[in-house]
Amino acid sequence: LDKGKTLFLAGRVYDLESIAKKFNVKQADYCWPVLLSTKPGAQALALCPDHTNHGGIKSSFHKCPPQFNRAAASAAPYAKPATAALTLSSTPFRRVKQAMTHQEGTRSHSDD
């Protein structure tokens, strides 16, 4: 996963750059976890990563862009089901996996 470009949410990986481009908006102007959530109304605010700067449910960050369609944004090619390969390639999982691989590669035969 590419931090800032993709979002892992509820078992799906969203391509935020492509979604913003589809709806002709700036990606940074919206709180995508809230907009893409299936939680109703203010319950979606539980997913907001920055309550201090984004504000409440009525703030511009949490209002859908014009013509926004969550179902379309959640479908291919804008989103896909998460897989172990996608989630393990993300930070910090990638670092843990690399560290484990490095440790396994440097083990002596006496460790077996």
PDB file of N, CA and C in Angstrom:
ATOM      1  N   LEU A   1       0.843  -1.178   0.000  1.00  0.00           N
ATOM      2  CA  LEU A   1       0.000   0.000   0.000  1.00  0.00           C
ATOM      3  C   LEU A   1       0.883   1.234   0.000  1.00  0.00           C
ATOM      4  N   ASP A   2       0.433   2.233  -0.670  1.00  0.00           N
ATOM      5  CA  ASP A   2       1.191   3.467  -0.773  1.00  0.00           C
ATOM      6  C   ASP A   2       0.508   4.517   0.086  1.00  0.00           C
ATOM      7  N   LYS A   3       1.108   4.841   1.220  1.00  0.00           N
ATOM      8  CA  LYS A   3       0.487   5.768   2.175  1.00  0.00           C
ATOM      9  C   LYS A   3       0.124   7.081   1.486  1.00  0.00           C
ATOM     10  N   GLY A   4      -1.117   7.500   1.691  1.00  0.00           N
ATOM     11  CA  GLY A   4      -1.589   8.738   1.091  1.00  0.00           C
ATOM     12  C   GLY A   4      -2.212   8.555  -0.278  1.00  0.00           C
ATOM     13  N   LYS A   5      -1.854   7.477  -0.943  1.00  0.00           N
ATOM     14  CA  LYS A   5      -2.403   7.203  -2.273  1.00  0.00           C
ATOM     15  C   LYS A   5      -3.451   6.098  -2.231  1.00  0.00           C
ATOM     16  N   THR A   6      -3.310   5.228  -1.248  1.00  0.00           N
ATOM     17  CA  THR A   6      -4.261   4.128  -1.108  1.00  0.00           C
ATOM     18  C   THR A   6      -4.783   4.099   0.329  1.00  0.00           C
ATOM     19  N   LEU A   7      -5.920   3.462   0.489  1.00  0.00           N
ATOM     20  CA  LEU A   7      -6.545   3.355   1.804  1.00  0.00           C
ATOM     21  C   LEU A   7      -7.019   1.923   1.992  1.00  0.00           C
ATOM     22  N   PHE A   8      -6.639   1.322   3.122  1.00  0.00           N
ATOM     23  CA  PHE A   8      -7.127   0.003   3.496  1.00  0.00           C
ATOM     24  C   PHE A   8      -8.279   0.223   4.463  1.00  0.00           C
ATOM     25  N   LEU A   9      -9.482  -0.217   4.078  1.00  0.00           N
ATOM     26  CA  LEU A   9     -10.670   0.011   4.892  1.00  0.00           C
ATOM     27  C   LEU A   9     -11.641  -1.141   4.705  1.00  0.00           C
ATOM     28  N   ALA A  10     -12.001  -1.765   5.799  1.00  0.00           N
ATOM     29  CA  ALA A  10     -13.023  -2.816   5.802  1.00  0.00           C
ATOM     30  C   ALA A  10     -12.782  -3.902   4.749  1.00  0.00           C
ATOM     31  N   GLY A  11     -11.557  -4.365   4.691  1.00  0.00           N
ATOM     32  CA  GLY A  11     -11.239  -5.476   3.794  1.00  0.00           C
ATOM     33  C   GLY A  11     -11.081  -5.104   2.330  1.00  0.00           C
ATOM     34  N   ARG A  12     -11.018  -3.806   2.042  1.00  0.00           N
ATOM     35  CA  ARG A  12     -10.835  -3.347   0.664  1.00  0.00           C
ATOM     36  C   ARG A  12      -9.661  -2.383   0.617  1.00  0.00           C
ATOM     37  N   VAL A  13      -9.035  -2.293  -0.532  1.00  0.00           N
ATOM     38  CA  VAL A  13      -7.971  -1.327  -0.772  1.00  0.00           C
ATOM     39  C   VAL A  13      -8.471  -0.359  -1.833  1.00  0.00           C
ATOM     40  N   TYR A  14      -8.506   0.920  -1.460  1.00  0.00           N
ATOM     41  CA  TYR A  14      -9.019   1.977  -2.336  1.00  0.00           C
ATOM     42  C   TYR A  14      -7.866   2.772  -2.932  1.00  0.00           C
ATOM     43  N   ASP A  15      -7.939   3.052  -4.213  1.00  0.00           N
ATOM     44  CA  ASP A  15      -6.967   3.898  -4.896  1.00  0.00           C
ATOM     45  C   ASP A  15      -7.495   5.331  -4.814  1.00  0.00           C
ATOM     46  N   LEU A  16      -7.052   6.067  -3.791  1.00  0.00           N
ATOM     47  CA  LEU A  16      -7.587   7.396  -3.534  1.00  0.00           C
ATOM     48  C   LEU A  16      -7.283   8.384  -4.653  1.00  0.00           C
ATOM     49  N   GLU A  17      -6.116   8.267  -5.263  1.00  0.00           N
ATOM     50  CA  GLU A  17      -5.784   9.175  -6.369  1.00  0.00           C
ATOM     51  C   GLU A  17      -6.767   8.999  -7.521  1.00  0.00           C
ATOM     52  N   SER A  18      -7.072   7.762  -7.860  1.00  0.00           N
ATOM     53  CA  SER A  18      -8.006   7.496  -8.965  1.00  0.00           C
ATOM     54  C   SER A  18      -9.431   7.937  -8.622  1.00  0.00           C
ATOM     55  N   ILE A  19      -9.828   7.743  -7.374  1.00  0.00           N
ATOM     56  CA  ILE A  19     -11.170   8.150  -6.956  1.00  0.00           C
ATOM     57  C   ILE A  19     -11.297   9.672  -7.032  1.00  0.00           C
ATOM     58  N   ALA A  20     -10.307  10.376  -6.522  1.00  0.00           N
ATOM     59  CA  ALA A  20     -10.332  11.843  -6.574  1.00  0.00           C
ATOM     60  C   ALA A  20     -10.362  12.332  -8.020  1.00  0.00           C
ATOM     61  N   LYS A  21      -9.581  11.682  -8.853  1.00  0.00           N
ATOM     62  CA  LYS A  21      -9.553  12.063 -10.277  1.00  0.00           C
ATOM     63  C   LYS A  21     -10.911  11.805 -10.933  1.00  0.00           C
ATOM     64  N   LYS A  22     -11.537  10.671 -10.629  1.00  0.00           N
ATOM     65  CA  LYS A  22     -12.841  10.329 -11.207  1.00  0.00           C
ATOM     66  C   LYS A  22     -13.886  11.390 -10.878  1.00  0.00           C
ATOM     67  N   PHE A  23     -13.863  11.877  -9.639  1.00  0.00           N
ATOM     68  CA  PHE A  23     -14.861  12.850  -9.212  1.00  0.00           C
ATOM     69  C   PHE A  23     -14.366  14.298  -9.329  1.00  0.00           C
ATOM     70  N   ASN A  24     -13.204  14.451  -9.954  1.00  0.00           N
ATOM     71  CA  ASN A  24     -12.645  15.768 -10.265  1.00  0.00           C
ATOM     72  C   ASN A  24     -12.498  16.648  -9.014  1.00  0.00           C
ATOM     73  N   VAL A  25     -11.877  16.081  -7.970  1.00  0.00           N
ATOM     74  CA  VAL A  25     -11.651  16.807  -6.724  1.00  0.00           C
ATOM     75  C   VAL A  25     -10.203  16.619  -6.287  1.00  0.00           C
ATOM     76  N   LYS A  26      -9.762  17.473  -5.364  1.00  0.00           N
ATOM     77  CA  LYS A  26      -8.437  17.317  -4.775  1.00  0.00           C
ATOM     78  C   LYS A  26      -8.532  16.294  -3.648  1.00  0.00           C
ATOM     79  N   GLN A  27      -7.667  15.331  -3.686  1.00  0.00           N
ATOM     80  CA  GLN A  27      -7.694  14.257  -2.698  1.00  0.00           C
ATOM     81  C   GLN A  27      -7.588  14.790  -1.275  1.00  0.00           C
ATOM     82  N   ALA A  28      -6.745  15.796  -1.054  1.00  0.00           N
ATOM     83  CA  ALA A  28      -6.500  16.326   0.286  1.00  0.00           C
ATOM     84  C   ALA A  28      -7.689  17.094   0.864  1.00  0.00           C
ATOM     85  N   ASP A  29      -8.678  17.407   0.044  1.00  0.00           N
ATOM     86  CA  ASP A  29      -9.823  18.186   0.512  1.00  0.00           C
ATOM     87  C   ASP A  29     -10.899  17.342   1.193  1.00  0.00           C
ATOM     88  N   TYR A  30     -10.710  16.019   1.246  1.00  0.00           N
ATOM     89  CA  TYR A  30     -11.751  15.136   1.773  1.00  0.00           C
ATOM     90  C   TYR A  30     -11.174  14.114   2.731  1.00  0.00           C
ATOM     91  N   CYS A  31     -12.008  13.672   3.658  1.00  0.00           N
ATOM     92  CA  CYS A  31     -11.652  12.620   4.606  1.00  0.00           C
ATOM     93  C   CYS A  31     -12.195  11.316   4.032  1.00  0.00           C
ATOM     94  N   TRP A  32     -11.383  10.627   3.281  1.00  0.00           N
ATOM     95  CA  TRP A  32     -11.821   9.448   2.531  1.00  0.00           C
ATOM     96  C   TRP A  32     -12.293   8.292   3.401  1.00  0.00           C
ATOM     97  N   PRO A  33     -11.692   8.039   4.568  1.00  0.00           N
ATOM     98  CA  PRO A  33     -12.232   6.946   5.392  1.00  0.00           C
ATOM     99  C   PRO A  33     -13.700   7.168   5.767  1.00  0.00           C
ATOM    100  N   VAL A  34     -14.066   8.415   6.034  1.00  0.00           N
ATOM    101  CA  VAL A  34     -15.452   8.727   6.383  1.00  0.00           C
ATOM    102  C   VAL A  34     -16.349   8.602   5.151  1.00  0.00           C
ATOM    103  N   LEU A  35     -15.900   9.138   4.022  1.00  0.00           N
ATOM    104  CA  LEU A  35     -16.733   9.120   2.819  1.00  0.00           C
ATOM    105  C   LEU A  35     -16.932   7.713   2.260  1.00  0.00           C
ATOM    106  N   LEU A  36     -15.937   6.865   2.417  1.00  0.00           N
ATOM    107  CA  LEU A  36     -16.025   5.520   1.852  1.00  0.00           C
ATOM    108  C   LEU A  36     -16.609   4.496   2.831  1.00  0.00           C
ATOM    109  N   SER A  37     -16.826   4.920   4.056  1.00  0.00           N
ATOM    110  CA  SER A  37     -17.371   4.030   5.067  1.00  0.00           C
ATOM    111  C   SER A  37     -18.822   3.663   4.767  1.00  0.00           C
ATOM    112  N   THR A  38     -19.194   2.479   5.193  1.00  0.00           N
ATOM    113  CA  THR A  38     -20.601   2.071   5.095  1.00  0.00           C
ATOM    114  C   THR A  38     -21.345   2.387   6.389  1.00  0.00           C
ATOM    115  N   LYS A  39     -20.644   2.947   7.368  1.00  0.00           N
ATOM    116  CA  LYS A  39     -21.292   3.313   8.629  1.00  0.00           C
ATOM    117  C   LYS A  39     -22.240   4.481   8.376  1.00  0.00           C
ATOM    118  N   PRO A  40     -23.411   4.459   8.981  1.00  0.00           N
ATOM    119  CA  PRO A  40     -24.375   5.541   8.744  1.00  0.00           C
ATOM    120  C   PRO A  40     -24.034   6.825   9.496  1.00  0.00           C
ATOM    121  N   GLY A  41     -24.228   7.959   8.836  1.00  0.00           N
ATOM    122  CA  GLY A  41     -24.116   9.279   9.445  1.00  0.00           C
ATOM    123  C   GLY A  41     -22.890   9.506  10.293  1.00  0.00           C
ATOM    124  N   ALA A  42     -23.122  10.027  11.488  1.00  0.00           N
ATOM    125  CA  ALA A  42     -22.032  10.404  12.379  1.00  0.00           C
ATOM    126  C   ALA A  42     -21.209   9.209  12.858  1.00  0.00           C
ATOM    127  N   GLN A  43     -21.725   7.987  12.728  1.00  0.00           N
ATOM    128  CA  GLN A  43     -20.946   6.803  13.123  1.00  0.00           C
ATOM    129  C   GLN A  43     -19.677   6.675  12.284  1.00  0.00           C
ATOM    130  N   ALA A  44     -19.714   7.199  11.075  1.00  0.00           N
ATOM    131  CA  ALA A  44     -18.538   7.138  10.199  1.00  0.00           C
ATOM    132  C   ALA A  44     -17.386   7.977  10.748  1.00  0.00           C
ATOM    133  N   LEU A  45     -17.693   8.949  11.603  1.00  0.00           N
ATOM    134  CA  LEU A  45     -16.634   9.798  12.180  1.00  0.00           C
ATOM    135  C   LEU A  45     -15.640   8.996  13.006  1.00  0.00           C
ATOM    136  N   ALA A  46     -16.022   7.825  13.449  1.00  0.00           N
ATOM    137  CA  ALA A  46     -15.096   6.977  14.202  1.00  0.00           C
ATOM    138  C   ALA A  46     -13.869   6.630  13.356  1.00  0.00           C
ATOM    139  N   LEU A  47     -13.989   6.721  12.051  1.00  0.00           N
ATOM    140  CA  LEU A  47     -12.890   6.376  11.142  1.00  0.00           C
ATOM    141  C   LEU A  47     -12.024   7.577  10.760  1.00  0.00           C
ATOM    142  N   CYS A  48     -12.432   8.778  11.149  1.00  0.00           N
ATOM    143  CA  CYS A  48     -11.682   9.986  10.802  1.00  0.00           C
ATOM    144  C   CYS A  48     -10.325   9.972  11.496  1.00  0.00           C
ATOM    145  N   PRO A  49      -9.230  10.122  10.736  1.00  0.00           N
ATOM    146  CA  PRO A  49      -7.904  10.087  11.340  1.00  0.00           C
ATOM    147  C   PRO A  49      -7.472  11.418  11.960  1.00  0.00           C
ATOM    148  N   ASP A  50      -8.254  12.491  11.767  1.00  0.00           N
ATOM    149  CA  ASP A  50      -7.816  13.816  12.223  1.00  0.00           C
ATOM    150  C   ASP A  50      -9.010  14.678  12.649  1.00  0.00           C
ATOM    151  N   HIS A  51      -9.642  14.306  13.740  1.00  0.00           N
ATOM    152  CA  HIS A  51     -10.822  15.035  14.218  1.00  0.00           C
ATOM    153  C   HIS A  51     -10.528  16.509  14.482  1.00  0.00           C
ATOM    154  N   THR A  52      -9.342  16.801  14.985  1.00  0.00           N
ATOM    155  CA  THR A  52      -8.984  18.171  15.330  1.00  0.00           C
ATOM    156  C   THR A  52      -9.060  19.088  14.114  1.00  0.00           C
ATOM    157  N   ASN A  53      -8.510  18.658  12.993  1.00  0.00           N
ATOM    158  CA  ASN A  53      -8.492  19.496  11.792  1.00  0.00           C
ATOM    159  C   ASN A  53      -9.698  19.290  10.884  1.00  0.00           C
ATOM    160  N   HIS A  54     -10.287  18.124  10.902  1.00  0.00           N
ATOM    161  CA  HIS A  54     -11.405  17.836  10.014  1.00  0.00           C
ATOM    162  C   HIS A  54     -12.749  18.296  10.571  1.00  0.00           C
ATOM    163  N   GLY A  55     -12.891  18.360  11.870  1.00  0.00           N
ATOM    164  CA  GLY A  55     -14.148  18.809  12.470  1.00  0.00           C
ATOM    165  C   GLY A  55     -15.206  17.724  12.493  1.00  0.00           C
ATOM    166  N   GLY A  56     -16.461  18.163  12.620  1.00  0.00           N
ATOM    167  CA  GLY A  56     -17.583  17.239  12.757  1.00  0.00           C
ATOM    168  C   GLY A  56     -18.127  16.740  11.435  1.00  0.00           C
ATOM    169  N   ILE A  57     -19.244  16.048  11.516  1.00  0.00           N
ATOM    170  CA  ILE A  57     -19.848  15.413  10.343  1.00  0.00           C
ATOM    171  C   ILE A  57     -20.283  16.435   9.288  1.00  0.00           C
ATOM    172  N   LYS A  58     -20.532  17.680   9.692  1.00  0.00           N
ATOM    173  CA  LYS A  58     -20.989  18.694   8.743  1.00  0.00           C
ATOM    174  C   LYS A  58     -19.852  19.502   8.126  1.00  0.00           C
ATOM    175  N   SER A  59     -18.606  19.193   8.481  1.00  0.00           N
ATOM    176  CA  SER A  59     -17.476  19.929   7.914  1.00  0.00           C
ATOM    177  C   SER A  59     -17.288  19.562   6.439  1.00  0.00           C
ATOM    178  N   SER A  60     -16.614  20.423   5.722  1.00  0.00           N
ATOM    179  CA  SER A  60     -16.394  20.191   4.280  1.00  0.00           C
ATOM    180  C   SER A  60     -15.587  18.913   4.025  1.00  0.00           C
ATOM    181  N   PHE A  61     -14.718  18.531   4.960  1.00  0.00           N
ATOM    182  CA  PHE A  61     -13.939  17.293   4.796  1.00  0.00           C
ATOM    183  C   PHE A  61     -14.839  16.066   4.736  1.00  0.00           C
ATOM    184  N   HIS A  62     -15.969  16.146   5.443  1.00  0.00           N
ATOM    185  CA  HIS A  62     -16.842  14.980   5.572  1.00  0.00           C
ATOM    186  C   HIS A  62     -18.077  15.044   4.686  1.00  0.00           C
ATOM    187  N   LYS A  63     -18.188  16.057   3.868  1.00  0.00           N
ATOM    188  CA  LYS A  63     -19.304  16.152   2.917  1.00  0.00           C
ATOM    189  C   LYS A  63     -18.867  15.559   1.591  1.00  0.00           C
ATOM    190  N   CYS A  64     -19.733  14.804   0.992  1.00  0.00           N
ATOM    191  CA  CYS A  64     -19.407  14.160  -0.282  1.00  0.00           C
ATOM    192  C   CYS A  64     -19.186  15.188  -1.384  1.00  0.00           C
ATOM    193  N   PRO A  65     -18.222  14.944  -2.249  1.00  0.00           N
ATOM    194  CA  PRO A  65     -18.030  15.824  -3.401  1.00  0.00           C
ATOM    195  C   PRO A  65     -19.252  15.758  -4.317  1.00  0.00           C
ATOM    196  N   PRO A  66     -19.442  16.769  -5.148  1.00  0.00           N
ATOM    197  CA  PRO A  66     -20.543  16.719  -6.113  1.00  0.00           C
ATOM    198  C   PRO A  66     -20.433  15.460  -6.984  1.00  0.00           C
ATOM    199  N   GLN A  67     -21.534  14.836  -7.235  1.00  0.00           N
ATOM    200  CA  GLN A  67     -21.620  13.639  -8.070  1.00  0.00           C
ATOM    201  C   GLN A  67     -20.943  12.413  -7.459  1.00  0.00           C
ATOM    202  N   PHE A  68     -20.554  12.485  -6.179  1.00  0.00           N
ATOM    203  CA  PHE A  68     -19.880  11.352  -5.545  1.00  0.00           C
ATOM    204  C   PHE A  68     -20.835  10.180  -5.400  1.00  0.00           C
ATOM    205  N   ASN A  69     -20.315   9.001  -5.696  1.00  0.00           N
ATOM    206  CA  ASN A  69     -21.089   7.774  -5.603  1.00  0.00           C
ATOM    207  C   ASN A  69     -20.213   6.744  -4.906  1.00  0.00           C
ATOM    208  N   ARG A  70     -20.528   6.441  -3.637  1.00  0.00           N
ATOM    209  CA  ARG A  70     -19.700   5.514  -2.871  1.00  0.00           C
ATOM    210  C   ARG A  70     -19.630   4.143  -3.520  1.00  0.00           C
ATOM    211  N   ALA A  71     -20.736   3.677  -4.073  1.00  0.00           N
ATOM    212  CA  ALA A  71     -20.740   2.357  -4.716  1.00  0.00           C
ATOM    213  C   ALA A  71     -19.770   2.332  -5.905  1.00  0.00           C
ATOM    214  N   ALA A  72     -19.765   3.389  -6.696  1.00  0.00           N
ATOM    215  CA  ALA A  72     -18.840   3.451  -7.840  1.00  0.00           C
ATOM    216  C   ALA A  72     -17.396   3.537  -7.357  1.00  0.00           C
ATOM    217  N   ALA A  73     -17.161   4.311  -6.303  1.00  0.00           N
ATOM    218  CA  ALA A  73     -15.802   4.457  -5.766  1.00  0.00           C
ATOM    219  C   ALA A  73     -15.313   3.173  -5.115  1.00  0.00           C
ATOM    220  N   SER A  74     -16.233   2.307  -4.715  1.00  0.00           N
ATOM    221  CA  SER A  74     -15.872   1.050  -4.052  1.00  0.00           C
ATOM    222  C   SER A  74     -15.723  -0.118  -5.024  1.00  0.00           C
ATOM    223  N   ALA A  75     -15.971   0.135  -6.295  1.00  0.00           N
ATOM    224  CA  ALA A  75     -15.896  -0.919  -7.315  1.00  0.00           C
ATOM    225  C   ALA A  75     -14.592  -0.802  -8.108  1.00  0.00           C
ATOM    226  N   ALA A  76     -14.273  -1.850  -8.837  1.00  0.00           N
ATOM    227  CA  ALA A  76     -13.109  -1.820  -9.717  1.00  0.00           C
ATOM    228  C   ALA A  76     -13.327  -0.740 -10.772  1.00  0.00           C
ATOM    229  N   PRO A  77     -12.318  -0.069 -11.192  1.00  0.00           N
ATOM    230  CA  PRO A  77     -10.895  -0.217 -10.867  1.00  0.00           C
ATOM    231  C   PRO A  77     -10.439   0.618  -9.681  1.00  0.00           C
ATOM    232  N   TYR A  78     -11.350   1.249  -8.965  1.00  0.00           N
ATOM    233  CA  TYR A  78     -10.992   2.161  -7.876  1.00  0.00           C
ATOM    234  C   TYR A  78     -10.746   1.465  -6.552  1.00  0.00           C
ATOM    235  N   ALA A  79     -11.271   0.278  -6.380  1.00  0.00           N
ATOM    236  CA  ALA A  79     -11.083  -0.482  -5.146  1.00  0.00           C
ATOM    237  C   ALA A  79     -11.084  -1.967  -5.469  1.00  0.00           C
ATOM    238  N   LYS A  80     -10.421  -2.708  -4.616  1.00  0.00           N
ATOM    239  CA  LYS A  80     -10.407  -4.162  -4.786  1.00  0.00           C
ATOM    240  C   LYS A  80     -10.305  -4.811  -3.420  1.00  0.00           C
ATOM    241  N   PRO A  81     -10.715  -6.061  -3.329  1.00  0.00           N
ATOM    242  CA  PRO A  81     -10.596  -6.759  -2.051  1.00  0.00           C
ATOM    243  C   PRO A  81      -9.135  -6.822  -1.611  1.00  0.00           C
ATOM    244  N   ALA A  82      -8.907  -6.625  -0.342  1.00  0.00           N
ATOM    245  CA  ALA A  82      -7.553  -6.705   0.186  1.00  0.00           C
ATOM    246  C   ALA A  82      -7.088  -8.150   0.182  1.00  0.00           C
ATOM    247  N   THR A  83      -5.824  -8.325  -0.091  1.00  0.00           N
ATOM    248  CA  THR A  83      -5.217  -9.654  -0.039  1.00  0.00           C
ATOM    249  C   THR A  83      -4.010  -9.586   0.887  1.00  0.00           C
ATOM    250  N   ALA A  84      -3.523 -10.729   1.296  1.00  0.00           N
ATOM    251  CA  ALA A  84      -2.341 -10.749   2.151  1.00  0.00           C
ATOM    252  C   ALA A  84      -1.167 -10.087   1.449  1.00  0.00           C
ATOM    253  N   ALA A  85      -1.041 -10.268   0.148  1.00  0.00           N
ATOM    254  CA  ALA A  85       0.065  -9.664  -0.593  1.00  0.00           C
ATOM    255  C   ALA A  85      -0.012  -8.144  -0.537  1.00  0.00           C
ATOM    256  N   LEU A  86      -1.211  -7.589  -0.627  1.00  0.00           N
ATOM    257  CA  LEU A  86      -1.359  -6.137  -0.562  1.00  0.00           C
ATOM    258  C   LEU A  86      -1.082  -5.614   0.840  1.00  0.00           C
ATOM    259  N   THR A  87      -1.668  -6.244   1.836  1.00  0.00           N
ATOM    260  CA  THR A  87      -1.525  -5.727   3.189  1.00  0.00           C
ATOM    261  C   THR A  87      -0.142  -5.983   3.759  1.00  0.00           C
ATOM    262  N   LEU A  88       0.496  -7.092   3.433  1.00  0.00           N
ATOM    263  CA  LEU A  88       1.844  -7.363   3.930  1.00  0.00           C
ATOM    264  C   LEU A  88       2.891  -6.511   3.253  1.00  0.00           C
ATOM    265  N   SER A  89       2.577  -5.945   2.090  1.00  0.00           N
ATOM    266  CA  SER A  89       3.556  -5.096   1.417  1.00  0.00           C
ATOM    267  C   SER A  89       3.535  -3.679   1.965  1.00  0.00           C
ATOM    268  N   SER A  90       2.590  -3.382   2.854  1.00  0.00           N
ATOM    269  CA  SER A  90       2.469  -2.023   3.382  1.00  0.00           C
ATOM    270  C   SER A  90       3.367  -1.828   4.593  1.00  0.00           C
ATOM    271  N   THR A  91       3.651  -0.594   4.901  1.00  0.00           N
ATOM    272  CA  THR A  91       4.390  -0.233   6.097  1.00  0.00           C
ATOM    273  C   THR A  91       3.391  -0.220   7.238  1.00  0.00           C
ATOM    274  N   PRO A  92       3.681  -0.730   8.429  1.00  0.00           N
ATOM    275  CA  PRO A  92       4.938  -1.290   8.904  1.00  0.00           C
ATOM    276  C   PRO A  92       5.086  -2.780   8.663  1.00  0.00           C
ATOM    277  N   PHE A  93       4.068  -3.435   8.100  1.00  0.00           N
ATOM    278  CA  PHE A  93       4.152  -4.875   7.879  1.00  0.00           C
ATOM    279  C   PHE A  93       5.348  -5.251   7.010  1.00  0.00           C
ATOM    280  N   ARG A  94       5.653  -4.421   6.015  1.00  0.00           N
ATOM    281  CA  ARG A  94       6.770  -4.719   5.124  1.00  0.00           C
ATOM    282  C   ARG A  94       8.057  -4.788   5.928  1.00  0.00           C
ATOM    283  N   ARG A  95       8.243  -3.842   6.864  1.00  0.00           N
ATOM    284  CA  ARG A  95       9.467  -3.842   7.658  1.00  0.00           C
ATOM    285  C   ARG A  95       9.556  -5.073   8.541  1.00  0.00           C
ATOM    286  N   VAL A  96       8.444  -5.485   9.123  1.00  0.00           N
ATOM    287  CA  VAL A  96       8.432  -6.681   9.966  1.00  0.00           C
ATOM    288  C   VAL A  96       8.771  -7.899   9.119  1.00  0.00           C
ATOM    289  N   LYS A  97       8.142  -8.005   7.955  1.00  0.00           N
ATOM    290  CA  LYS A  97       8.397  -9.142   7.067  1.00  0.00           C
ATOM    291  C   LYS A  97       9.866  -9.158   6.632  1.00  0.00           C
ATOM    292  N   GLN A  98      10.408  -7.974   6.277  1.00  0.00           N
ATOM    293  CA  GLN A  98      11.804  -7.910   5.859  1.00  0.00           C
ATOM    294  C   GLN A  98      12.733  -8.290   7.002  1.00  0.00           C
ATOM    295  N   ALA A  99      12.413  -7.830   8.206  1.00  0.00           N
ATOM    296  CA  ALA A  99      13.242  -8.158   9.365  1.00  0.00           C
ATOM    297  C   ALA A  99      13.218  -9.654   9.634  1.00  0.00           C
ATOM    298  N   MET A 100      12.034 -10.268   9.527  1.00  0.00           N
ATOM    299  CA  MET A 100      11.917 -11.701   9.747  1.00  0.00           C
ATOM    300  C   MET A 100      12.701 -12.473   8.691  1.00  0.00           C
ATOM    301  N   THR A 101      12.595 -12.046   7.444  1.00  0.00           N
ATOM    302  CA  THR A 101      13.314 -12.708   6.360  1.00  0.00           C
ATOM    303  C   THR A 101      14.811 -12.577   6.577  1.00  0.00           C
ATOM    304  N   HIS A 102      15.259 -11.389   6.999  1.00  0.00           N
ATOM    305  CA  HIS A 102      16.676 -11.165   7.245  1.00  0.00           C
ATOM    306  C   HIS A 102      17.169 -12.055   8.381  1.00  0.00           C
ATOM    307  N   GLN A 103      16.388 -12.162   9.464  1.00  0.00           N
ATOM    308  CA  GLN A 103      16.782 -12.999  10.589  1.00  0.00           C
ATOM    309  C   GLN A 103      16.854 -14.460  10.178  1.00  0.00           C
ATOM    310  N   GLU A 104      15.892 -14.909   9.383  1.00  0.00           N
ATOM    311  CA  GLU A 104      15.894 -16.302   8.949  1.00  0.00           C
ATOM    312  C   GLU A 104      17.093 -16.585   8.061  1.00  0.00           C
ATOM    313  N   GLY A 105      17.446 -15.615   7.237  1.00  0.00           N
ATOM    314  CA  GLY A 105      18.576 -15.790   6.331  1.00  0.00           C
ATOM    315  C   GLY A 105      19.911 -15.796   7.032  1.00  0.00           C
ATOM    316  N   THR A 106      19.978 -15.213   8.238  1.00  0.00           N
ATOM    317  CA  THR A 106      21.257 -15.129   8.945  1.00  0.00           C
ATOM    318  C   THR A 106      21.374 -16.148  10.076  1.00  0.00           C
ATOM    319  N   ARG A 107      20.324 -16.987  10.236  1.00  0.00           N
ATOM    320  CA  ARG A 107      20.381 -18.019  11.288  1.00  0.00           C
ATOM    321  C   ARG A 107      21.468 -19.030  10.975  1.00  0.00           C
ATOM    322  N   SER A 108      22.148 -19.459  12.020  1.00  0.00           N
ATOM    323  CA  SER A 108      23.155 -20.521  11.826  1.00  0.00           C
ATOM    324  C   SER A 108      22.458 -21.866  11.896  1.00  0.00           C
ATOM    325  N   HIS A 109      23.120 -22.892  11.437  1.00  0.00           N
ATOM    326  CA  HIS A 109      22.527 -24.233  11.452  1.00  0.00           C
ATOM    327  C   HIS A 109      22.305 -24.709  12.884  1.00  0.00           C
ATOM    328  N   SER A 110      23.035 -24.181  13.834  1.00  0.00           N
ATOM    329  CA  SER A 110      22.841 -24.595  15.225  1.00  0.00           C
ATOM    330  C   SER A 110      21.524 -24.084  15.800  1.00  0.00           C
ATOM    331  N   ASP A 111      20.884 -23.116  15.114  1.00  0.00           N
ATOM    332  CA  ASP A 111      19.597 -22.597  15.564  1.00  0.00           C
ATOM    333  C   ASP A 111      18.452 -23.545  15.232  1.00  0.00           C
ATOM    334  N   ASP A 112      18.666 -24.504  14.341  1.00  0.00           N
ATOM    335  CA  ASP A 112      17.588 -25.394  13.887  1.00  0.00           C
ATOM    336  C   ASP A 112      17.186 -26.398  14.915  1.00  0.00           C
TER     337      ASP A 112
END
